[in-house]
PDB file of C-alpha atoms in Angstrom:
ATOM      1  CA  MET E  69      36.865   2.016 -54.372  1.00 39.00           C
ATOM      2  CA  LYS E  70      34.750  -0.546 -54.370  1.00 38.00           C
ATOM      3  CA  LEU E  71      34.828  -3.994 -52.125  1.00 42.00           C
ATOM      4  CA  GLN E  72      32.425  -6.240 -52.535  1.00 50.00           C
ATOM      5  CA  PRO E  73      31.845  -8.399 -55.649  1.00 52.00           C
ATOM      6  CA  ASP E  74      28.962  -7.363 -58.310  1.00 51.00           C
ATOM      7  CA  ARG E  75      27.202 -10.746 -57.723  1.00 54.00           C
ATOM      8  CA  SER E  76      27.778 -13.694 -55.004  1.00 59.00           C
ATOM      9  CA  THR E  77      27.076 -17.522 -56.434  1.00 75.00           C
ATOM     10  CA  ILE E  78      26.294 -18.542 -52.708  1.00 88.00           C
ATOM     11  CA  GLN E  79      22.791 -18.218 -50.982  1.00 93.00           C
ATOM     12  CA  THR E  80      22.701 -15.115 -48.974  1.00 95.00           C
ATOM     13  CA  VAL E  81      20.568 -13.453 -46.443  1.00 97.00           C
ATOM     14  CA  THR E  82      19.467 -10.241 -48.503  1.00 96.00           C
ATOM     15  CA  ALA E  83      17.329  -8.789 -45.920  1.00 96.00           C
ATOM     16  CA  HIS E  84      15.735  -9.548 -42.447  1.00 95.00           C
ATOM     17  CA  GLY E  85      13.022  -7.864 -40.337  1.00 94.00           C
ATOM     18  CA  PRO E  86      11.041  -9.138 -37.195  1.00 92.00           C
ATOM     19  CA  GLY E  87       9.103 -12.355 -38.248  1.00 95.00           C
ATOM     20  CA  TRP E  88      10.837 -12.645 -41.815  1.00 96.00           C
ATOM     21  CA  VAL E  89      14.254 -13.022 -43.800  1.00 97.00           C
ATOM     22  CA  ALA E  90      15.022 -12.612 -47.588  1.00 97.00           C
ATOM     23  CA  ILE E  91      17.094 -15.293 -48.970  1.00 97.00           C
ATOM     24  CA  ASN E  92      18.381 -14.339 -52.427  1.00 95.00           C
ATOM     25  CA  ASP E  93      15.278 -11.611 -52.335  1.00 95.00           C
ATOM     26  CA  GLU E  94      12.698 -14.368 -51.317  1.00 96.00           C
ATOM     27  CA  ARG E  95      10.887 -13.085 -48.476  1.00 97.00           C
ATOM     28  CA  ILE E  96      10.906 -16.471 -45.935  1.00 97.00           C
ATOM     29  CA  GLU E  97       8.057 -16.102 -42.990  1.00 97.00           C
ATOM     30  CA  SER E  98       9.057 -19.475 -41.101  1.00 97.00           C
ATOM     31  CA  SER E  99      12.129 -20.974 -39.763  1.00 98.00           C
ATOM     32  CA  VAL E 100      14.511 -22.604 -42.086  1.00 98.00           C
ATOM     33  CA  VAL E 101      18.022 -23.800 -42.625  1.00 98.00           C
ATOM     34  CA  ILE E 102      20.575 -22.527 -45.301  1.00 98.00           C
ATOM     35  CA  SER E 103      23.965 -23.514 -46.204  1.00 97.00           C
ATOM     36  CA  SER E 104      26.465 -21.653 -48.126  1.00 96.00           C
ATOM     37  CA  ARG E 105      26.730 -24.880 -50.384  1.00 94.00           C
ATOM     38  CA  GLY E 106      23.261 -24.391 -51.332  1.00 94.00           C
ATOM     39  CA  GLU E 107      21.022 -26.885 -49.235  1.00 95.00           C
ATOM     40  CA  ARG E 108      17.866 -25.096 -47.795  1.00 96.00           C
ATOM     41  CA  PHE E 109      14.927 -26.322 -46.435  1.00 97.00           C
ATOM     42  CA  ASP E 110      12.435 -25.184 -43.748  1.00 96.00           C
ATOM     43  CA  TRP E 111      13.074 -26.069 -40.246  1.00 96.00           C
ATOM     44  CA  ASP E 112      10.077 -27.171 -38.132  1.00 94.00           C
ATOM     45  CA  CYS E 113      10.229 -24.818 -35.404  1.00 93.00           C
ATOM     46  CA  PRO E 114       7.915 -22.001 -35.119  1.00 93.00           C
ATOM     47  CA  THR E 115       9.385 -20.620 -31.865  1.00 93.00           C
ATOM     48  CA  PHE E 116      12.614 -21.307 -29.878  1.00 95.00           C
ATOM     49  CA  SER E 117      10.272 -23.683 -27.425  1.00 94.00           C
ATOM     50  CA  HIS E 118       9.092 -26.100 -29.900  1.00 95.00           C
ATOM     51  CA  LEU E 119      13.126 -26.910 -30.451  1.00 96.00           C
ATOM     52  CA  GLY E 120      14.514 -30.294 -29.567  1.00 96.00           C
ATOM     53  CA  ALA E 121      17.546 -32.658 -30.129  1.00 96.00           C
ATOM     54  CA  SER E 122      16.091 -33.625 -33.680  1.00 95.00           C
ATOM     55  CA  HIS E 123      16.242 -30.163 -35.024  1.00 96.00           C
ATOM     56  CA  PHE E 124      19.967 -30.263 -34.546  1.00 97.00           C
ATOM     57  CA  ALA E 125      20.838 -34.187 -35.212  1.00 95.00           C
ATOM     58  CA  LYS E 126      19.444 -32.669 -38.821  1.00 95.00           C
ATOM     59  CA  LEU E 127      22.097 -30.085 -38.758  1.00 96.00           C
ATOM     60  CA  ALA E 128      24.907 -32.729 -37.704  1.00 95.00           C
ATOM     61  CA  ALA E 129      24.081 -34.555 -41.196  1.00 93.00           C
ATOM     62  CA  LEU E 130      25.288 -31.488 -43.429  1.00 94.00           C
ATOM     63  CA  ASP E 131      28.612 -31.917 -42.374  1.00 91.00           C
ATOM     64  CA  ALA E 132      29.435 -28.119 -41.937  1.00 95.00           C
ATOM     65  CA  GLU E 133      32.352 -26.506 -40.289  1.00 95.00           C
ATOM     66  CA  LEU E 134      30.199 -23.923 -38.506  1.00 97.00           C
ATOM     67  CA  ILE E 135      26.792 -23.838 -37.604  1.00 98.00           C
ATOM     68  CA  ILE E 136      25.040 -20.517 -37.164  1.00 98.00           C
ATOM     69  CA  PHE E 137      22.198 -20.581 -34.693  1.00 98.00           C
ATOM     70  CA  GLY E 138      19.511 -17.673 -34.992  1.00 98.00           C
ATOM     71  CA  SER E 139      17.286 -18.188 -31.868  1.00 97.00           C
ATOM     72  CA  GLY E 140      14.404 -15.915 -32.926  1.00 95.00           C
ATOM     73  CA  LEU E 141      14.056 -12.261 -31.796  1.00 93.00           C
ATOM     74  CA  ARG E 142      16.336 -12.471 -28.596  1.00 94.00           C
ATOM     75  CA  LEU E 143      19.578 -14.458 -27.321  1.00 97.00           C
ATOM     76  CA  ARG E 144      18.679 -17.961 -26.182  1.00 97.00           C
ATOM     77  CA  PHE E 145      21.133 -20.812 -26.324  1.00 97.00           C
ATOM     78  CA  PRO E 146      20.125 -24.375 -26.666  1.00 97.00           C
ATOM     79  CA  GLN E 147      20.536 -27.340 -24.086  1.00 96.00           C
ATOM     80  CA  PRO E 148      23.563 -28.879 -24.506  1.00 96.00           C
ATOM     81  CA  ALA E 149      21.826 -32.569 -24.844  1.00 96.00           C
ATOM     82  CA  TRP E 150      20.499 -30.567 -28.031  1.00 96.00           C
ATOM     83  CA  LEU E 151      23.960 -30.630 -29.655  1.00 97.00           C
ATOM     84  CA  ALA E 152      25.597 -33.918 -28.943  1.00 96.00           C
ATOM     85  CA  ASP E 153      25.365 -35.132 -32.721  1.00 95.00           C
ATOM     86  CA  LEU E 154      27.113 -31.768 -33.614  1.00 96.00           C
ATOM     87  CA  MET E 155      29.683 -32.151 -30.947  1.00 95.00           C
ATOM     88  CA  ALA E 156      30.424 -35.662 -31.810  1.00 95.00           C
ATOM     89  CA  LYS E 157      31.457 -34.537 -35.349  1.00 95.00           C
ATOM     90  CA  ARG E 158      32.640 -31.562 -33.982  1.00 95.00           C
ATOM     91  CA  VAL E 159      31.264 -29.220 -35.707  1.00 96.00           C
ATOM     92  CA  GLY E 160      31.083 -25.653 -34.088  1.00 95.00           C
ATOM     93  CA  VAL E 161      27.881 -23.634 -32.870  1.00 97.00           C
ATOM     94  CA  GLU E 162      27.752 -20.356 -32.379  1.00 98.00           C
ATOM     95  CA  THR E 163      24.604 -18.936 -30.937  1.00 98.00           C
ATOM     96  CA  MET E 164      23.039 -15.432 -31.648  1.00 98.00           C
ATOM     97  CA  ASP E 165      19.452 -13.800 -32.211  1.00 97.00           C
ATOM     98  CA  THR E 166      18.239 -14.276 -35.549  1.00 97.00           C
ATOM     99  CA  ALA E 167      19.043 -11.081 -37.529  1.00 96.00           C
ATOM    100  CA  ALA E 168      22.879 -11.169 -36.108  1.00 97.00           C
ATOM    101  CA  ALA E 169      23.015 -14.829 -37.438  1.00 98.00           C
ATOM    102  CA  CYS E 170      22.112 -13.265 -40.677  1.00 97.00           C
ATOM    103  CA  ARG E 171      24.698 -11.057 -40.831  1.00 97.00           C
ATOM    104  CA  THR E 172      27.205 -13.627 -39.786  1.00 97.00           C
ATOM    105  CA  TYR E 173      26.375 -16.353 -42.008  1.00 98.00           C
ATOM    106  CA  ASN E 174      26.771 -13.776 -44.774  1.00 97.00           C
ATOM    107  CA  ILE E 175      30.404 -12.830 -43.863  1.00 96.00           C
ATOM    108  CA  LEU E 176      31.410 -16.351 -43.349  1.00 97.00           C
ATOM    109  CA  ALA E 177      29.859 -17.431 -46.656  1.00 96.00           C
ATOM    110  CA  ALA E 178      31.344 -15.144 -48.353  1.00 95.00           C
ATOM    111  CA  GLU E 179      34.825 -15.771 -47.390  1.00 94.00           C
ATOM    112  CA  GLY E 180      34.240 -19.245 -48.721  1.00 94.00           C
ATOM    113  CA  ARG E 181      33.402 -21.086 -45.322  1.00 95.00           C
ATOM    114  CA  HIS E 182      31.288 -24.164 -45.092  1.00 96.00           C
ATOM    115  CA  VAL E 183      28.751 -22.637 -42.839  1.00 98.00           C
ATOM    116  CA  VAL E 184      24.710 -23.436 -42.168  1.00 98.00           C
ATOM    117  CA  ALA E 185      22.549 -20.680 -40.601  1.00 98.00           C
ATOM    118  CA  ALA E 186      19.965 -22.675 -38.720  1.00 98.00           C
ATOM    119  CA  LEU E 187      17.119 -19.334 -38.298  1.00 98.00           C
ATOM    120  CA  VAL E 188      14.221 -19.296 -35.775  1.00 98.00           C
ATOM    121  CA  ILE E 189      11.581 -17.006 -37.574  1.00 97.00           C
ATOM    122  CA  GLU E 190       9.288 -16.305 -34.993  1.00 93.00           C
ATOM    123  CA  ALA E 191       5.902 -14.513 -36.258  1.00 88.00           C
ATOM    124  CA  VAL E 192       5.367 -11.101 -34.981  1.00 82.00           C
ATOM    125  CA  VAL E 193       1.651 -10.538 -33.327  1.00 76.00           C
TER     126      VAL E 193
END
């Protein structure tokens, strides 16, 4: 018995690996933000160490139910001060490594939730 739909109308992460993700089969090799409502934009942070409050303030403007933050190749948590704008809007933030964030985003987006994935894609050398 097939349990998934043949075609999805939402943006999904169709594949991922070290240093890249594929969104609807388009390979992306830099940090990116995607939304279950169709927004997609480059996220100017090539590594976790480049992140700051302004990166997360941009996410607050999307009015999502939940932000899934993919912190790169390993799990790292944002500083609480970076999340002030999101907390003021009562938007939840879940932090995980980018691979787990991709999988979680797909599940929540498929459920019809207004979810945003903010994914740090770190170059692999």
